[in-house]
XYZ file of C-alpha atoms in Angstrom:
610
model
C 0.000 0.000 0.000
C 1.418 3.405 -1.029
C 2.331 6.074 1.514
C -0.218 8.544 0.102
C -3.032 6.049 0.647
C -1.863 5.509 4.238
C -2.236 9.274 4.812
C -5.740 9.104 3.343
C -6.815 6.178 5.528
C -6.684 8.404 8.639
C -5.817 5.526 10.965
C -5.491 7.709 14.062
C -8.883 9.352 13.564
C -10.617 6.038 12.893
C -9.063 4.374 15.934
C -10.130 7.278 18.144
C -13.708 7.279 16.850
C -14.105 3.493 16.862
C -12.769 3.115 20.403
C -15.189 5.760 21.611
C -18.085 4.166 19.731
C -17.092 0.710 20.967
C -17.250 1.820 24.595
C -20.735 3.210 24.008
C -21.929 0.005 22.314
C -20.430 -2.099 25.119
C -22.306 -0.117 27.773
C -25.606 -0.490 25.891
C -25.151 -4.244 25.431
C -24.274 -4.514 29.125
C -27.471 -2.642 30.033
C -29.547 -4.953 27.813
C -28.012 -8.008 29.487
C -28.605 -6.516 32.928
C -32.194 -5.619 32.083
C -33.052 -9.006 30.584
C -31.487 -10.986 33.436
C -33.845 -9.452 36.000
C -37.575 -10.409 35.842
C -38.476 -7.010 37.313
C -36.947 -5.088 34.402
C -37.281 -7.652 31.603
C -39.441 -6.625 28.606
C -43.005 -7.615 29.623
C -43.661 -9.522 26.380
C -41.097 -12.137 27.379
C -42.942 -12.937 30.616
C -46.601 -12.893 29.548
C -48.315 -16.286 29.529
C -50.065 -15.497 26.246
C -46.681 -14.911 24.571
C -45.066 -18.204 25.604
C -45.760 -20.042 22.343
C -44.608 -17.028 20.288
C -41.357 -16.726 22.254
C -40.588 -20.442 21.852
C -41.423 -20.369 18.134
C -39.286 -17.286 17.421
C -36.341 -18.703 19.382
C -36.566 -22.070 17.596
C -37.016 -20.751 14.040
C -34.716 -17.723 14.297
C -33.782 -16.113 11.961
C -36.046 -17.830 9.378
C -39.398 -16.831 10.863
C -42.425 -17.167 8.549
C -44.623 -14.311 9.731
C -47.484 -14.751 7.213
C -48.125 -18.496 7.584
C -47.417 -18.801 11.300
C -50.421 -16.963 12.712
C -51.087 -19.849 15.102
C -47.800 -19.209 16.891
C -47.506 -15.472 16.253
C -51.098 -14.434 16.906
C -50.256 -12.607 20.162
C -47.441 -10.757 18.364
C -49.910 -9.615 15.664
C -52.237 -8.272 18.349
C -49.540 -6.285 20.168
C -47.380 -5.441 17.170
C -47.370 -1.656 17.604
C -46.491 -1.843 21.299
C -43.804 -4.475 20.642
C -42.109 -2.352 17.984
C -42.272 0.739 20.167
C -40.822 -1.077 23.186
C -38.115 -3.069 21.397
C -36.840 -0.442 18.932
C -33.957 0.656 21.178
C -32.975 -2.956 21.852
C -32.991 -3.789 18.165
C -31.062 -0.670 17.204
C -28.380 -1.506 19.774
C -27.908 -4.926 18.151
C -27.681 -3.248 14.736
C -25.021 -0.933 16.172
C -23.019 -3.995 17.270
C -23.139 -5.283 13.699
C -22.055 -1.931 12.238
C -19.283 -1.634 14.835
C -18.069 -5.099 13.847
C -18.030 -4.118 10.158
C -15.946 -1.025 10.854
C -13.522 -2.931 13.099
C -13.072 -5.566 10.359
C -12.315 -2.876 7.811
C -9.851 -0.986 9.996
C -7.936 -4.085 11.142
C -7.568 -5.196 7.520
C -6.343 -1.725 6.534
C -3.749 -1.742 9.331
C -2.555 -5.161 8.160
C -2.320 -3.931 4.568
C -0.187 -0.986 5.742
C 2.079 -3.432 7.643
C 2.156 -1.194 10.703
C 4.865 -1.474 13.338
C 3.646 -1.348 16.950
C 5.753 -0.545 20.003
C 4.161 0.728 23.213
C 7.442 2.460 24.149
C 7.550 4.519 20.933
C 4.134 4.915 19.305
C 2.222 4.672 22.580
C -1.084 6.140 21.373
C -1.153 4.044 18.201
C -0.338 0.789 20.025
C -2.689 1.465 22.927
C -5.593 2.398 20.657
C -5.025 -0.719 18.535
C -5.001 -3.056 21.556
C -7.912 -1.223 23.188
C -10.001 -1.694 20.047
C -9.312 -5.446 20.002
C -10.262 -5.844 23.678
C -13.370 -3.657 23.371
C -14.550 -5.524 20.275
C -13.986 -8.892 21.994
C -15.840 -7.694 25.109
C -18.820 -6.571 23.005
C -19.062 -9.952 21.252
C -18.644 -11.963 24.479
C -21.285 -9.875 26.234
C -23.638 -10.200 23.258
C -23.377 -13.992 23.511
C -24.319 -13.785 27.214
C -27.721 -12.209 26.480
C -29.923 -15.296 26.584
C -32.916 -13.554 24.995
C -31.021 -12.019 22.061
C -32.782 -14.186 19.447
C -36.224 -13.436 20.856
C -35.610 -9.682 21.156
C -34.406 -9.383 17.559
C -36.920 -11.859 16.113
C -39.933 -10.423 17.946
C -39.067 -6.889 16.861
C -38.796 -8.022 13.245
C -42.137 -9.867 13.426
C -43.860 -6.846 14.943
C -42.245 -4.559 12.380
C -43.372 -6.705 9.450
C -46.933 -6.933 10.778
C -47.379 -3.263 11.610
C -48.613 -0.952 8.797
C -47.311 2.004 10.791
C -43.717 0.795 10.434
C -43.909 -1.264 7.242
C -42.884 0.463 3.972
C -45.517 0.500 1.242
C -44.803 -1.999 -1.578
C -46.776 -3.423 -4.502
C -45.956 -6.936 -3.331
C -48.168 -8.807 -0.885
C -45.081 -9.945 1.036
C -44.198 -8.458 4.402
C -40.689 -6.980 4.118
C -38.221 -7.353 6.977
C -36.133 -4.569 8.406
C -33.204 -4.080 5.956
C -30.694 -5.048 8.654
C -32.473 -8.153 9.900
C -30.991 -10.778 7.556
C -27.377 -9.790 8.301
C -28.098 -9.278 11.986
C -29.681 -12.717 12.278
C -26.694 -14.290 10.551
C -24.293 -12.479 12.889
C -26.130 -13.758 15.968
C -25.888 -17.326 14.645
C -22.173 -16.942 13.887
C -21.439 -15.932 17.467
C -23.278 -18.784 19.179
C -19.753 -19.951 20.070
C -18.095 -16.523 20.210
C -14.479 -17.457 20.906
C -14.251 -19.920 18.025
C -15.541 -17.276 15.627
C -13.291 -14.561 17.076
C -10.216 -16.786 16.739
C -11.129 -17.441 13.120
C -11.431 -13.690 12.511
C -8.144 -12.765 14.187
C -5.982 -15.479 12.642
C -4.815 -13.163 9.805
C -3.938 -10.430 12.326
C -1.614 -12.586 14.466
C 1.606 -10.886 13.328
C 0.411 -7.359 14.142
C -1.248 -8.324 17.442
C 1.692 -10.389 18.726
C 4.128 -7.619 17.756
C 2.134 -5.062 19.741
C 1.901 -7.399 22.744
C 5.614 -8.267 22.751
C 6.467 -4.584 23.081
C 4.828 -4.768 26.539
C 7.274 -7.372 27.843
C 9.759 -5.154 29.694
C 7.073 -2.826 31.054
C 4.755 -5.645 32.165
C 7.604 -7.543 33.846
C 8.638 -4.407 35.742
C 5.078 -3.683 36.874
C 4.775 -7.245 38.215
C 7.581 -6.833 40.731
C 6.881 -7.784 44.347
C 6.912 -5.625 47.470
C 10.515 -6.561 48.309
C 11.750 -5.316 44.930
C 9.717 -2.125 45.349
C 11.232 -1.643 48.792
C 14.775 -2.198 47.525
C 14.224 0.331 44.738
C 12.770 2.860 47.256
C 9.725 3.176 45.004
C 7.707 6.402 45.468
C 10.174 7.750 48.056
C 11.041 11.455 47.934
C 13.372 11.391 50.936
C 15.569 8.415 50.022
C 17.908 10.731 48.073
C 17.559 14.309 49.450
C 20.013 15.915 46.962
C 17.784 14.847 44.044
C 14.507 15.846 45.670
C 13.870 18.775 43.333
C 15.104 17.000 40.204
C 12.265 16.268 37.772
C 10.922 12.718 37.901
C 11.192 11.574 34.318
C 11.317 8.484 32.131
C 12.007 7.547 28.526
C 8.492 6.079 28.391
C 6.416 8.615 30.326
C 2.973 7.525 29.118
C 3.677 3.896 30.025
C 4.615 4.644 33.625
C 1.087 5.080 34.989
C -0.593 2.689 32.559
C -2.949 0.370 34.434
C -1.610 -3.129 35.105
C -5.157 -4.472 34.735
C -5.393 -2.949 31.247
C -2.119 -4.603 30.221
C -3.326 -7.969 31.570
C -6.479 -7.670 29.464
C -4.468 -6.881 26.340
C -2.111 -9.820 26.877
C -4.625 -12.488 27.882
C -7.302 -11.604 25.326
C -4.744 -10.875 22.595
C -2.992 -14.241 22.929
C -6.333 -16.016 23.321
C -7.434 -14.708 19.916
C -4.017 -15.113 18.249
C -2.864 -18.274 20.017
C -0.907 -19.567 17.006
C 2.139 -17.538 18.055
C 2.319 -19.255 21.462
C 3.718 -22.474 19.987
C 5.919 -20.638 17.490
C 7.470 -17.855 19.592
C 9.047 -18.502 23.049
C 8.860 -14.775 23.907
C 5.100 -14.744 23.303
C 4.770 -17.852 25.444
C 6.792 -16.289 28.280
C 4.719 -13.084 28.296
C 1.452 -15.050 28.128
C 2.428 -17.235 31.114
C 3.381 -14.143 33.111
C -0.067 -12.707 32.342
C -1.767 -15.932 33.454
C 0.051 -15.749 36.800
C -1.404 -12.339 37.641
C -5.170 -12.809 37.911
C -7.893 -15.436 37.892
C -10.391 -12.993 36.408
C -10.193 -10.097 33.981
C -12.913 -7.482 33.737
C -14.936 -7.010 30.560
C -17.148 -4.267 31.984
C -18.192 -3.554 35.567
C -18.973 -6.904 37.248
C -18.838 -8.874 33.989
C -15.607 -10.883 34.087
C -13.798 -13.501 32.033
C -12.587 -16.537 33.989
C -9.475 -16.580 31.898
C -7.855 -19.887 32.925
C -11.039 -21.909 32.497
C -11.965 -20.315 29.173
C -8.445 -20.704 27.756
C -8.071 -24.282 29.000
C -11.439 -25.307 27.510
C -10.489 -23.772 24.173
C -6.929 -25.093 23.961
C -8.068 -28.518 25.148
C -10.088 -28.855 21.946
C -7.110 -28.009 19.697
C -4.431 -30.395 18.470
C -0.850 -29.708 19.529
C -1.790 -27.605 22.566
C -1.210 -30.198 25.305
C 1.804 -28.305 26.696
C -0.138 -25.048 26.700
C -2.961 -26.680 28.683
C -0.340 -27.818 31.212
C 0.984 -24.229 31.363
C -2.537 -22.975 32.090
C -3.070 -25.467 34.927
C 0.305 -24.625 36.483
C -0.367 -20.891 36.207
C -3.789 -21.233 37.818
C -2.306 -23.223 40.694
C 0.368 -20.546 41.111
C -2.252 -17.772 41.240
C -4.405 -19.619 43.781
C -1.433 -20.408 46.051
C 0.620 -17.215 45.779
C -1.192 -14.199 44.380
C -3.240 -13.430 47.508
C -0.123 -13.053 49.662
C 1.785 -11.332 46.847
C -0.836 -8.576 46.535
C -1.345 -8.343 50.308
C 2.362 -7.510 50.670
C 2.149 -4.927 47.875
C -0.812 -3.225 49.564
C 1.101 -3.213 52.861
C 4.076 -1.551 51.153
C 1.841 1.007 49.421
C 0.156 2.033 52.679
C 3.554 3.000 54.101
C 5.039 4.475 50.908
C 1.982 6.523 49.911
C 1.559 7.799 53.483
C 5.169 9.037 53.391
C 4.658 10.604 49.953
C 1.420 12.257 51.083
C 3.097 13.706 54.202
C 6.018 15.179 52.238
C 3.779 16.664 49.532
C 1.457 18.123 52.161
C 4.398 19.928 53.785
C 6.020 20.901 50.472
C 3.327 21.125 47.756
C 5.872 22.821 45.495
C 7.380 19.365 44.930
C 4.257 18.480 42.952
C 5.938 20.338 40.088
C 9.030 18.175 39.573
C 7.554 15.065 41.227
C 4.072 15.026 39.664
C 4.898 11.720 37.985
C 5.479 10.072 41.389
C 2.067 11.221 42.607
C 0.375 9.721 39.551
C 2.411 6.528 39.928
C 1.198 6.218 43.526
C -2.418 6.637 42.426
C -1.967 4.120 39.626
C -0.424 1.461 41.887
C -3.094 1.896 44.575
C -5.872 1.757 41.983
C -4.480 -1.474 40.531
C -4.163 -3.147 43.930
C -7.633 -2.133 45.132
C -9.203 -3.253 41.859
C -7.360 -6.586 42.034
C -8.566 -7.232 45.582
C -12.183 -6.402 44.818
C -12.211 -8.421 41.607
C -10.880 -11.512 43.370
C -12.644 -11.092 46.720
C -15.962 -11.177 44.845
C -14.978 -14.332 42.956
C -12.645 -15.990 45.464
C -12.006 -19.679 44.804
C -10.967 -22.407 47.221
C -7.718 -21.338 48.826
C -5.737 -22.285 51.906
C -5.341 -18.612 52.838
C -8.740 -16.861 52.459
C -7.509 -14.154 54.858
C -5.319 -12.803 52.029
C -8.507 -11.676 50.286
C -9.872 -9.842 53.344
C -7.994 -6.621 54.041
C -9.098 -4.678 57.141
C -6.745 -1.835 56.137
C -8.243 -1.207 52.711
C -10.054 1.908 53.975
C -6.738 3.505 54.945
C -5.350 2.833 51.469
C -8.450 4.381 49.904
C -8.142 7.347 52.235
C -4.514 7.895 51.178
C -5.519 7.603 47.539
C -8.110 10.319 48.070
C -5.613 12.456 49.988
C -3.073 12.418 47.144
C -5.802 13.024 44.583
C -7.089 16.007 46.571
C -3.561 17.408 46.877
C -3.134 17.280 43.105
C -6.482 18.998 42.551
C -5.753 21.649 45.175
C -2.328 22.534 43.769
C -3.096 22.289 40.065
C -1.619 25.760 39.454
C 1.711 24.675 40.955
C 1.779 21.765 38.517
C 0.762 24.021 35.624
C 3.398 26.694 36.290
C 6.196 24.144 36.509
C 5.260 22.196 33.392
C 4.503 25.276 31.303
C 8.080 26.451 31.870
C 9.337 22.933 31.136
C 7.474 22.904 27.814
C 8.547 26.392 26.731
C 12.161 26.426 27.956
C 13.271 22.818 27.598
C 10.941 20.643 25.529
C 10.613 23.140 22.664
C 14.403 23.487 22.365
C 15.103 19.747 22.548
C 12.373 19.020 20.000
C 13.760 21.663 17.641
C 17.249 20.123 17.861
C 15.844 16.623 17.368
C 13.968 17.687 14.229
C 17.089 19.293 12.763
C 19.052 16.079 13.333
C 16.568 13.873 11.467
C 18.166 12.336 8.395
C 14.806 12.170 6.573
C 11.781 14.364 7.211
C 8.913 14.405 4.641
C 6.893 17.575 4.120
C 3.738 16.425 5.940
C 5.689 15.315 9.008
C 7.845 18.456 8.915
C 4.771 20.721 8.974
C 3.314 18.870 11.968
C 6.554 18.947 13.985
C 7.211 22.614 13.209
C 3.749 23.427 14.558
C 4.676 21.603 17.787
C 7.752 23.809 18.299
C 5.771 26.951 17.497
C 2.979 26.059 19.946
C 5.362 25.271 22.805
C 7.613 28.292 22.259
C 4.661 30.688 22.537
C 3.753 29.619 26.092
C 4.296 32.059 28.981
C 3.537 32.173 32.717
C 0.930 34.939 32.356
C -1.390 32.319 30.880
C -1.393 30.460 34.205
C -1.660 33.645 36.290
C -4.685 34.873 34.317
C -6.395 31.487 34.582
C -6.316 30.787 30.856
C -7.790 27.424 29.939
C -5.236 25.298 28.112
C -6.107 22.850 25.363
C -3.386 20.709 23.812
C -5.756 18.074 22.428
C -4.910 19.221 18.898
C -1.178 18.800 19.525
C -1.723 15.312 20.954
C -3.924 14.278 18.040
C -1.288 15.538 15.597
C 1.321 13.456 17.447
C -1.032 10.472 17.153
C -1.254 11.151 13.395
C 2.518 11.389 13.188
C 2.832 8.036 14.960
C 0.628 6.366 12.347
C 2.445 8.054 9.429
C 5.839 6.887 10.704
C 4.742 3.366 11.671
C 3.633 2.039 8.269
C 6.041 -0.159 6.342
C 6.524 2.151 3.350
C 6.993 5.349 5.345
C 10.059 7.375 4.273
C 10.707 8.089 7.962
C 10.247 5.342 10.572
C 9.693 6.144 14.221
C 11.583 3.046 15.387
C 14.665 4.452 13.620
C 14.259 7.764 15.478
C 13.659 6.810 19.137
C 14.830 10.235 20.360
C 11.858 11.836 18.610
C 9.471 9.399 20.298
C 11.125 10.008 23.671
C 10.830 13.807 23.594
C 7.303 13.735 22.145
C 6.067 11.317 24.807
C 7.604 13.643 27.398
C 5.849 16.627 25.802
C 2.520 14.787 25.819
C 2.819 14.131 29.570
C 3.820 17.735 30.280
C 0.922 19.034 28.162
C -1.484 16.848 30.138
C -0.225 18.497 33.319
C -1.594 21.763 31.918
C -4.978 20.725 30.537
C -5.856 17.138 31.530
C -5.048 16.587 35.200
C -8.709 15.860 35.994
C -8.916 13.453 33.066
C -5.913 11.488 34.370
C -7.497 11.391 37.828
C -10.824 9.986 36.558
C -9.785 6.288 36.539
C -8.614 6.725 40.132
C -12.068 7.935 41.148
C -13.567 4.945 39.349
C -12.023 2.660 41.989
C -15.130 3.428 44.043
C -17.382 1.597 41.597
C -16.608 -1.839 43.004
C -15.923 -1.046 46.647
C -19.495 -1.673 47.874
C -19.201 -5.473 47.901
C -15.840 -5.475 49.636
C -16.163 -2.959 52.461
C -14.931 -4.739 55.587
C -16.248 -4.357 59.146
C -16.750 -1.921 60.752
C -17.476 0.072 57.594
C -20.983 -1.296 56.893
C -22.044 0.358 60.156
C -20.759 3.693 58.846
C -22.897 3.588 55.722
C -25.794 5.978 55.408
C -27.848 5.260 52.295
C -29.145 8.460 50.778
C -31.415 7.585 47.889
C -33.306 10.418 46.269
C -36.726 9.668 44.782
C -36.396 9.794 41.007
C -38.385 9.183 37.855
C -39.016 5.651 36.598
C -36.152 6.104 34.129
C -33.709 5.870 37.046
C -33.305 2.102 37.112
C -32.094 -0.002 39.999
C -28.858 -0.593 38.100
C -28.225 3.146 37.886
C -28.865 3.546 41.599
C -26.523 0.674 42.408
C -23.748 2.365 40.445
C -24.162 5.473 42.656
C -24.007 3.653 45.996
C -20.228 3.046 46.102
C -19.563 6.775 45.818
C -21.886 7.501 48.749
C -20.259 4.709 50.733
C -16.747 5.909 50.011
C -17.630 9.480 50.868
C -18.939 8.399 54.261
C -15.978 6.062 54.788
C -13.512 8.826 53.921
C -15.193 11.164 56.401
C -14.977 8.624 59.199
C -11.359 7.689 58.478
C -10.400 11.349 58.133
C -12.065 12.129 61.459
C -10.262 9.188 63.118
C -6.903 10.336 61.710
C -7.544 13.883 62.916
C -8.525 12.788 66.427
C -5.464 10.537 66.664
C -3.171 13.500 65.918
C -4.795 16.079 68.200
C -3.548 16.017 71.827
C -6.058 14.563 74.289
C -6.385 17.846 76.228
C -7.328 19.665 73.023
C -10.427 17.528 72.329
């Protein structure tokens, strides 16, 4: 594929849009599953006695339902056709959106393969992350779709009602009753995904080279993030006072964006990616090593909210049906045994270390908030590590299997860790201007100069890429401190999107300039992206940390249930039970934080001052 056509394909824009659309589709499919699994919220037609024969007939004959000659079975549907169409339109349209999302994902993955793109999380971070995110989101949508037991009935009943209703049926000269234009393809898609993993593996076979390449680039980062508490302690992780002379030196890295990347996200990429493209496991020892490391981290990976994938069981069942995978099945069994026997204690020790390390970090930053300028990265690292550990505990405490040490999954100190997380987050929010002033000067006085020198030293620089990079230097050089003092709202989203574009341009096989041949450019640009986020996206980076609260409800340990005060406001019927449930953890955490904060305060105030 020519370079000009790769420019025209707009890979960065399509990945951004499709990932956003995929998340929306996933949430809607989740809501349909949640609604249909509860008799109280299930569509009434599926529960009515008079509809029983119609439901059974539609489910059995789907998608080849003869509406005209099956009045005996579909009589009740004929009678309630208008109401059925009105009620099921949103359900049906959500299923159509899944089909359209699938079509667009197919097209984009094939285009990326045709361009022979090179993925490396350490260089083209945004490109690699978006690619892996799309694969995981698409897989999650399909797996969740297959878990909706009533999917055939919902789609089939809507189509029957639509064909019978003059209000919705298009006027034709024929006496036949036309189906919705999407129904035939939608019905075929539902049949294809009766066994979703087998179909997904068939689809992703041609993409194995690109997917495995992207996953292998995670190896060093994933191995480092899987270190135990002893290694963290030896490295003095998160400590500001371990080396006083370097306290005001900027905390930096060659791979800034990777540093606070969620461990749970990386596990999902690795385990789902190698599940879909398992052919490389027998052919490449490095793939096998990374896959086994991923299997030793968790028993469950999250698809969305409480929907999880029991990864060892699913992978073992699949590989057990394939020839030549006996050794891989043995690997899975050994990894599962390792997780059951060791991971509880491993994560308990990490949480114990984090309580001490984050408390120290919080104390120092409280006394010297100016350090949030050069050491902002450490604060975000602390939040990222705490978030990962809390999420791991909740995910496994809810689904704990037989283990000799169940106490490892019950942490009476989790509230303190959550309190510290909130303390650091509040510090960052309170001193945002300190962070902005520091990083604005960094961008204008250091990053702009280094980037300019890097551009001049490039051996090859095509016109399109040159224009983009020159605009970066111009944007950064124009920054000044008055913008912070006057409260100007910064927006570097355009710069970051242009860098994303540049990553795609320089990652295709026929590009005149390759990013992997110019790692210094990737290094300085990834640094610039982080610094720009410190000016305009601090709240956005903090959002996933706040999301920790979503799953805390089920895992609050005594005495916290006694601290809970449920405050439910009367709402319209549109406010479903599911929506209310998603609000409860935030109320619980707020109350828990208040109690812990009060306890901490009272413990520090002298007795005679009470």
